PDB file of C-alpha atoms in Angstrom:
ATOM      1  CA  UNK A1304     -31.158   9.937 -17.659  1.00 48.00           C
ATOM      2  CA  UNK A1305     -32.912   8.435 -14.841  1.00 56.00           C
ATOM      3  CA  UNK A1306     -31.304   9.620 -11.463  1.00 57.00           C
ATOM      4  CA  UNK A1307     -32.020   6.082  -9.663  1.00 68.00           C
ATOM      5  CA  UNK A1308     -29.959   4.098 -12.234  1.00 73.00           C
ATOM      6  CA  UNK A1309     -26.457   3.503 -11.429  1.00 72.00           C
ATOM      7  CA  UNK A1310     -24.259   5.292 -12.271  1.00 83.00           C
ATOM      8  CA  UNK A1311     -26.583   8.320 -12.568  1.00 87.00           C
ATOM      9  CA  UNK A1312     -25.400  11.756 -13.935  1.00 89.00           C
ATOM     10  CA  UNK A1313     -23.422  13.018 -11.052  1.00 91.00           C
ATOM     11  CA  UNK A1314     -21.805   9.661 -10.387  1.00 90.00           C
ATOM     12  CA  UNK A1315     -20.891   9.619 -14.100  1.00 90.00           C
ATOM     13  CA  UNK A1316     -19.209  12.771 -14.131  1.00 93.00           C
ATOM     14  CA  UNK A1317     -17.359  11.935 -10.920  1.00 94.00           C
ATOM     15  CA  UNK A1318     -16.384   8.368 -12.272  1.00 93.00           C
ATOM     16  CA  UNK A1319     -15.150   9.377 -15.290  1.00 93.00           C
ATOM     17  CA  UNK A1320     -12.668  12.037 -13.802  1.00 96.00           C
ATOM     18  CA  UNK A1321     -11.718   9.630 -11.026  1.00 96.00           C
ATOM     19  CA  UNK A1322     -11.229   6.624 -13.217  1.00 95.00           C
ATOM     20  CA  UNK A1323      -9.186   8.666 -15.903  1.00 95.00           C
ATOM     21  CA  UNK A1324      -6.819  10.109 -13.160  1.00 97.00           C
ATOM     22  CA  UNK A1325      -6.239   6.847 -11.525  1.00 98.00           C
ATOM     23  CA  UNK A1326      -5.334   4.944 -14.561  1.00 97.00           C
ATOM     24  CA  UNK A1327      -3.152   7.811 -15.441  1.00 98.00           C
ATOM     25  CA  UNK A1328      -1.278   7.542 -12.133  1.00 98.00           C
ATOM     26  CA  UNK A1329      -1.558   3.686 -12.294  1.00 97.00           C
ATOM     27  CA  UNK A1330       0.298   3.665 -15.804  1.00 97.00           C
ATOM     28  CA  UNK A1331       3.074   6.140 -14.552  1.00 98.00           C
ATOM     29  CA  UNK A1332       3.620   4.176 -11.168  1.00 97.00           C
ATOM     30  CA  UNK A1333       4.348   1.081 -13.370  1.00 95.00           C
ATOM     31  CA  UNK A1334       6.912   2.707 -15.643  1.00 95.00           C
ATOM     32  CA  UNK A1335      10.421   1.902 -14.112  1.00 94.00           C
ATOM     33  CA  UNK A1336      11.342   5.604 -14.612  1.00 97.00           C
ATOM     34  CA  UNK A1337       8.754   6.539 -11.769  1.00 98.00           C
ATOM     35  CA  UNK A1338      11.052   4.804  -9.112  1.00 97.00           C
ATOM     36  CA  UNK A1339      13.950   7.161 -10.202  1.00 97.00           C
ATOM     37  CA  UNK A1340      11.699  10.167  -9.655  1.00 97.00           C
ATOM     38  CA  UNK A1341      12.363  12.451  -6.282  1.00 97.00           C
ATOM     39  CA  UNK A1342      10.815  10.624  -3.429  1.00 97.00           C
ATOM     40  CA  UNK A1343       8.646  13.545  -2.661  1.00 97.00           C
ATOM     41  CA  UNK A1344       7.383  13.197  -6.288  1.00 98.00           C
ATOM     42  CA  UNK A1345       6.634   9.718  -6.008  1.00 98.00           C
ATOM     43  CA  UNK A1346       4.788  10.200  -2.632  1.00 98.00           C
ATOM     44  CA  UNK A1347       2.503  12.854  -4.037  1.00 97.00           C
ATOM     45  CA  UNK A1348       1.432  10.641  -6.942  1.00 98.00           C
ATOM     46  CA  UNK A1349       1.073   7.382  -4.717  1.00 98.00           C
ATOM     47  CA  UNK A1350      -1.062   9.900  -2.246  1.00 97.00           C
ATOM     48  CA  UNK A1351      -3.182  11.066  -4.983  1.00 98.00           C
ATOM     49  CA  UNK A1352      -3.979   7.286  -6.050  1.00 98.00           C
ATOM     50  CA  UNK A1353      -4.912   6.338  -2.518  1.00 97.00           C
ATOM     51  CA  UNK A1354      -7.267   9.149  -2.325  1.00 97.00           C
ATOM     52  CA  UNK A1355      -8.796   8.508  -5.471  1.00 97.00           C
ATOM     53  CA  UNK A1356      -9.449   5.024  -4.665  1.00 96.00           C
ATOM     54  CA  UNK A1357     -10.776   5.829  -1.238  1.00 95.00           C
ATOM     55  CA  UNK A1358     -13.272   8.289  -2.596  1.00 95.00           C
ATOM     56  CA  UNK A1359     -14.253   5.549  -5.208  1.00 95.00           C
ATOM     57  CA  UNK A1360     -14.814   3.128  -2.401  1.00 94.00           C
ATOM     58  CA  UNK A1361     -17.955   5.582  -1.470  1.00 93.00           C
ATOM     59  CA  UNK A1362     -19.641   4.330  -4.788  1.00 92.00           C
ATOM     60  CA  UNK A1363     -22.339   1.537  -3.879  1.00 91.00           C
ATOM     61  CA  UNK A1364     -21.370  -0.722  -6.601  1.00 91.00           C
ATOM     62  CA  UNK A1365     -17.762  -0.863  -5.644  1.00 91.00           C
ATOM     63  CA  UNK A1366     -19.067  -1.610  -1.858  1.00 92.00           C
ATOM     64  CA  UNK A1367     -20.870  -4.511  -3.324  1.00 92.00           C
ATOM     65  CA  UNK A1368     -17.757  -6.103  -4.779  1.00 91.00           C
ATOM     66  CA  UNK A1369     -15.995  -5.493  -1.780  1.00 91.00           C
ATOM     67  CA  UNK A1370     -18.643  -7.212   0.195  1.00 89.00           C
ATOM     68  CA  UNK A1371     -18.635 -10.028  -2.336  1.00 90.00           C
ATOM     69  CA  UNK A1372     -15.027 -10.395  -2.145  1.00 87.00           C
ATOM     70  CA  UNK A1373     -15.218 -11.160   1.565  1.00 86.00           C
ATOM     71  CA  UNK A1374     -17.403 -14.101   0.662  1.00 84.00           C
ATOM     72  CA  UNK A1375     -15.279 -15.233  -2.348  1.00 82.00           C
ATOM     73  CA  UNK A1376     -11.698 -14.150  -2.163  1.00 76.00           C
ATOM     74  CA  UNK A1377      -8.610 -15.247   0.090  1.00 72.00           C
ATOM     75  CA  UNK A1378      -9.076 -14.359   3.749  1.00 72.00           C
ATOM     76  CA  UNK A1379      -8.473 -10.500   4.126  1.00 81.00           C
ATOM     77  CA  UNK A1380      -8.354  -9.736   0.741  1.00 84.00           C
ATOM     78  CA  UNK A1381     -11.334  -7.464   0.841  1.00 85.00           C
ATOM     79  CA  UNK A1382     -10.265  -5.880   4.194  1.00 89.00           C
ATOM     80  CA  UNK A1383      -6.991  -5.101   2.621  1.00 91.00           C
ATOM     81  CA  UNK A1384      -8.822  -3.769  -0.356  1.00 89.00           C
ATOM     82  CA  UNK A1385     -10.985  -1.429   1.622  1.00 91.00           C
ATOM     83  CA  UNK A1386      -9.799  -0.974   5.142  1.00 93.00           C
ATOM     84  CA  UNK A1387      -6.154  -1.146   4.733  1.00 94.00           C
ATOM     85  CA  UNK A1388      -6.109   1.102   1.859  1.00 94.00           C
ATOM     86  CA  UNK A1389      -8.349   3.634   3.640  1.00 95.00           C
ATOM     87  CA  UNK A1390      -5.982   3.625   6.750  1.00 96.00           C
ATOM     88  CA  UNK A1391      -3.353   4.540   4.390  1.00 97.00           C
ATOM     89  CA  UNK A1392      -5.369   7.154   2.807  1.00 96.00           C
ATOM     90  CA  UNK A1393      -6.558   8.836   6.264  1.00 96.00           C
ATOM     91  CA  UNK A1394      -2.566   8.796   7.553  1.00 96.00           C
ATOM     92  CA  UNK A1395      -1.929  10.986   4.314  1.00 96.00           C
ATOM     93  CA  UNK A1396      -4.955  12.996   4.552  1.00 95.00           C
ATOM     94  CA  UNK A1397      -4.681  13.501   8.575  1.00 95.00           C
ATOM     95  CA  UNK A1398      -1.227  13.912   8.696  1.00 95.00           C
ATOM     96  CA  UNK A1399       0.062  15.879   5.705  1.00 95.00           C
ATOM     97  CA  UNK A1400       3.495  16.887   7.129  1.00 95.00           C
ATOM     98  CA  UNK A1401       5.403  13.834   5.569  1.00 97.00           C
ATOM     99  CA  UNK A1402       7.284  14.099   2.546  1.00 96.00           C
ATOM    100  CA  UNK A1403       8.201  10.302   1.313  1.00 97.00           C
ATOM    101  CA  UNK A1404       7.055   7.149   2.203  1.00 97.00           C
ATOM    102  CA  UNK A1405       9.474   6.055   4.791  1.00 97.00           C
ATOM    103  CA  UNK A1406       8.641   8.983   6.767  1.00 97.00           C
ATOM    104  CA  UNK A1407       5.203   8.045   7.364  1.00 97.00           C
ATOM    105  CA  UNK A1408       4.417   7.040  11.073  1.00 97.00           C
ATOM    106  CA  UNK A1409       1.806   7.096  13.865  1.00 96.00           C
ATOM    107  CA  UNK A1410       1.105   6.136  17.429  1.00 95.00           C
ATOM    108  CA  UNK A1411      -1.600   5.781  19.452  1.00 95.00           C
ATOM    109  CA  UNK A1412      -0.856   9.347  21.183  1.00 95.00           C
ATOM    110  CA  UNK A1413      -0.775  10.815  17.441  1.00 94.00           C
ATOM    111  CA  UNK A1414      -3.822   9.480  15.816  1.00 93.00           C
ATOM    112  CA  UNK A1415      -5.907  10.153  19.001  1.00 93.00           C
ATOM    113  CA  UNK A1416      -5.027  13.624  19.388  1.00 92.00           C
ATOM    114  CA  UNK A1417      -8.547  15.112  19.007  1.00 91.00           C
ATOM    115  CA  UNK A1418     -10.522  12.056  20.354  1.00 91.00           C
ATOM    116  CA  UNK A1419     -10.304   8.309  20.126  1.00 92.00           C
ATOM    117  CA  UNK A1420     -12.132   5.651  17.896  1.00 90.00           C
ATOM    118  CA  UNK A1421     -11.852   7.552  14.552  1.00 92.00           C
ATOM    119  CA  UNK A1422     -10.943   5.367  11.660  1.00 92.00           C
ATOM    120  CA  UNK A1423      -7.186   5.148  11.971  1.00 95.00           C
ATOM    121  CA  UNK A1424      -7.330   4.148  15.645  1.00 96.00           C
ATOM    122  CA  UNK A1425     -10.119   1.790  15.008  1.00 95.00           C
ATOM    123  CA  UNK A1426      -8.006   0.004  12.001  1.00 95.00           C
ATOM    124  CA  UNK A1427      -4.958  -0.270  14.630  1.00 96.00           C
ATOM    125  CA  UNK A1428      -7.119  -1.673  17.121  1.00 96.00           C
ATOM    126  CA  UNK A1429      -8.322  -4.172  14.894  1.00 95.00           C
ATOM    127  CA  UNK A1430      -5.220  -5.561  13.295  1.00 95.00           C
ATOM    128  CA  UNK A1431      -2.530  -4.965  15.369  1.00 96.00           C
ATOM    129  CA  UNK A1432      -1.263  -8.649  16.326  1.00 94.00           C
ATOM    130  CA  UNK A1433      -2.650 -10.031  13.051  1.00 94.00           C
ATOM    131  CA  UNK A1434      -0.190 -12.287  11.331  1.00 92.00           C
ATOM    132  CA  UNK A1435       1.334 -11.076   7.949  1.00 93.00           C
ATOM    133  CA  UNK A1436      -0.367 -11.661   4.976  1.00 92.00           C
ATOM    134  CA  UNK A1437       1.874 -12.617   1.931  1.00 92.00           C
ATOM    135  CA  UNK A1438       1.130 -11.927  -1.819  1.00 91.00           C
ATOM    136  CA  UNK A1439       2.646 -12.035  -4.964  1.00 89.00           C
ATOM    137  CA  UNK A1440       1.897 -10.319  -8.418  1.00 90.00           C
ATOM    138  CA  UNK A1441       3.282 -10.516 -11.871  1.00 90.00           C
ATOM    139  CA  UNK A1442       4.167  -7.932 -13.911  1.00 89.00           C
ATOM    140  CA  UNK A1443       3.804  -9.686 -17.572  1.00 88.00           C
ATOM    141  CA  UNK A1444       5.646  -6.862 -19.415  1.00 87.00           C
ATOM    142  CA  UNK A1445       8.614  -7.584 -17.474  1.00 87.00           C
ATOM    143  CA  UNK A1446       8.262 -11.158 -16.979  1.00 92.00           C
ATOM    144  CA  UNK A1447       8.667 -10.664 -13.281  1.00 91.00           C
ATOM    145  CA  UNK A1448       7.192 -12.172 -10.309  1.00 94.00           C
ATOM    146  CA  UNK A1449       7.227  -9.804  -7.131  1.00 92.00           C
ATOM    147  CA  UNK A1450       6.666 -11.295  -3.625  1.00 94.00           C
ATOM    148  CA  UNK A1451       5.520  -9.136  -0.578  1.00 93.00           C
ATOM    149  CA  UNK A1452       4.152  -9.226   2.792  1.00 94.00           C
ATOM    150  CA  UNK A1453       1.745  -7.001   4.549  1.00 95.00           C
ATOM    151  CA  UNK A1454       2.768  -6.824   8.128  1.00 95.00           C
ATOM    152  CA  UNK A1455       0.525  -5.542  10.815  1.00 96.00           C
ATOM    153  CA  UNK A1456       2.226  -4.215  13.805  1.00 94.00           C
ATOM    154  CA  UNK A1457       2.571  -5.775  17.042  1.00 95.00           C
ATOM    155  CA  UNK A1458       2.154  -3.184  19.140  1.00 94.00           C
ATOM    156  CA  UNK A1459      -0.310  -0.344  19.446  1.00 95.00           C
ATOM    157  CA  UNK A1460       0.694   1.918  22.141  1.00 92.00           C
ATOM    158  CA  UNK A1461       1.247   5.688  23.083  1.00 91.00           C
ATOM    159  CA  UNK A1462       4.769   5.447  22.865  1.00 89.00           C
ATOM    160  CA  UNK A1463       5.194   2.990  19.719  1.00 93.00           C
ATOM    161  CA  UNK A1464       5.554   4.607  16.200  1.00 96.00           C
ATOM    162  CA  UNK A1465       3.921   2.441  13.373  1.00 97.00           C
ATOM    163  CA  UNK A1466       6.030   3.214  10.333  1.00 97.00           C
ATOM    164  CA  UNK A1467       3.669   2.654   7.164  1.00 97.00           C
ATOM    165  CA  UNK A1468       6.983   1.250   5.492  1.00 97.00           C
ATOM    166  CA  UNK A1469       6.659  -1.692   7.920  1.00 97.00           C
ATOM    167  CA  UNK A1470       3.347  -2.418   6.875  1.00 97.00           C
ATOM    168  CA  UNK A1471       3.788  -2.269   3.073  1.00 96.00           C
ATOM    169  CA  UNK A1472       6.874  -1.344   1.582  1.00 96.00           C
ATOM    170  CA  UNK A1473       6.968   1.660  -0.988  1.00 97.00           C
ATOM    171  CA  UNK A1474       7.769   0.062  -3.978  1.00 96.00           C
ATOM    172  CA  UNK A1475       6.498  -3.297  -4.060  1.00 95.00           C
ATOM    173  CA  UNK A1476       3.602  -2.244  -1.601  1.00 95.00           C
ATOM    174  CA  UNK A1477       2.346   0.418  -3.853  1.00 97.00           C
ATOM    175  CA  UNK A1478       2.335  -1.667  -6.656  1.00 96.00           C
ATOM    176  CA  UNK A1479       0.368  -4.268  -4.995  1.00 94.00           C
ATOM    177  CA  UNK A1480      -1.959  -1.744  -3.859  1.00 95.00           C
ATOM    178  CA  UNK A1481      -2.406  -0.409  -7.167  1.00 96.00           C
ATOM    179  CA  UNK A1482      -3.130  -3.452  -8.756  1.00 94.00           C
ATOM    180  CA  UNK A1483      -5.556  -4.795  -6.340  1.00 93.00           C
ATOM    181  CA  UNK A1484      -7.628  -1.258  -6.307  1.00 94.00           C
ATOM    182  CA  UNK A1485      -7.594  -1.450 -10.101  1.00 96.00           C
ATOM    183  CA  UNK A1486      -8.951  -4.956  -9.811  1.00 93.00           C
ATOM    184  CA  UNK A1487     -11.662  -3.671  -7.775  1.00 93.00           C
ATOM    185  CA  UNK A1488     -12.422  -0.785  -9.820  1.00 94.00           C
ATOM    186  CA  UNK A1489     -12.122  -2.555 -12.992  1.00 92.00           C
ATOM    187  CA  UNK A1490     -15.452  -4.387 -12.177  1.00 91.00           C
ATOM    188  CA  UNK A1491     -17.457  -1.394 -13.176  1.00 88.00           C
ATOM    189  CA  UNK A1492     -15.880  -0.671 -16.375  1.00 82.00           C
ATOM    190  CA  UNK A1493     -17.891  -1.721 -19.390  1.00 74.00           C
ATOM    191  CA  UNK A1494     -15.446  -3.287 -22.198  1.00 73.00           C
ATOM    192  CA  UNK A1495     -16.598  -2.266 -25.493  1.00 67.00           C
TER     193      UNK A1495
END
């Protein structure tokens, strides 16, 4: 296999593992029984989905898709599909002491405890004060339309706790996130 073609051998190995794992988690999260499980179990699965997706965002053809979305999709959809989801993943990775979705919070002091200007800090500086973005998604098997809002914090200060649950709700927010993630990564799947 020519190492200059996409995907090359290393990418193909990673992509197969990442896609299979992501799709397994996606399927599980869309089962009603998933939402009846323990909050820590749900949180662990959701963290895995965001982590896998954030790694997939490093794949150059997916970067192209996100750039194209900025030109052709509704306002902020590409930014939500990249920057917001990376922000969530980074909250999970850099502050691994939370046990469920509703506990996760950050403040300016906390996210800059080592130094200012890192990914979480840059995201919050950029999006604090932005108006909410409203979405809806259709679950065909349930014949159900779900409406949700993504809300950005009004303040970003040393003393302000910004809760993840206030940006994205657990159930609707996670389902929406995974749907958008899947739409983006599906662009790289060859349907036979």
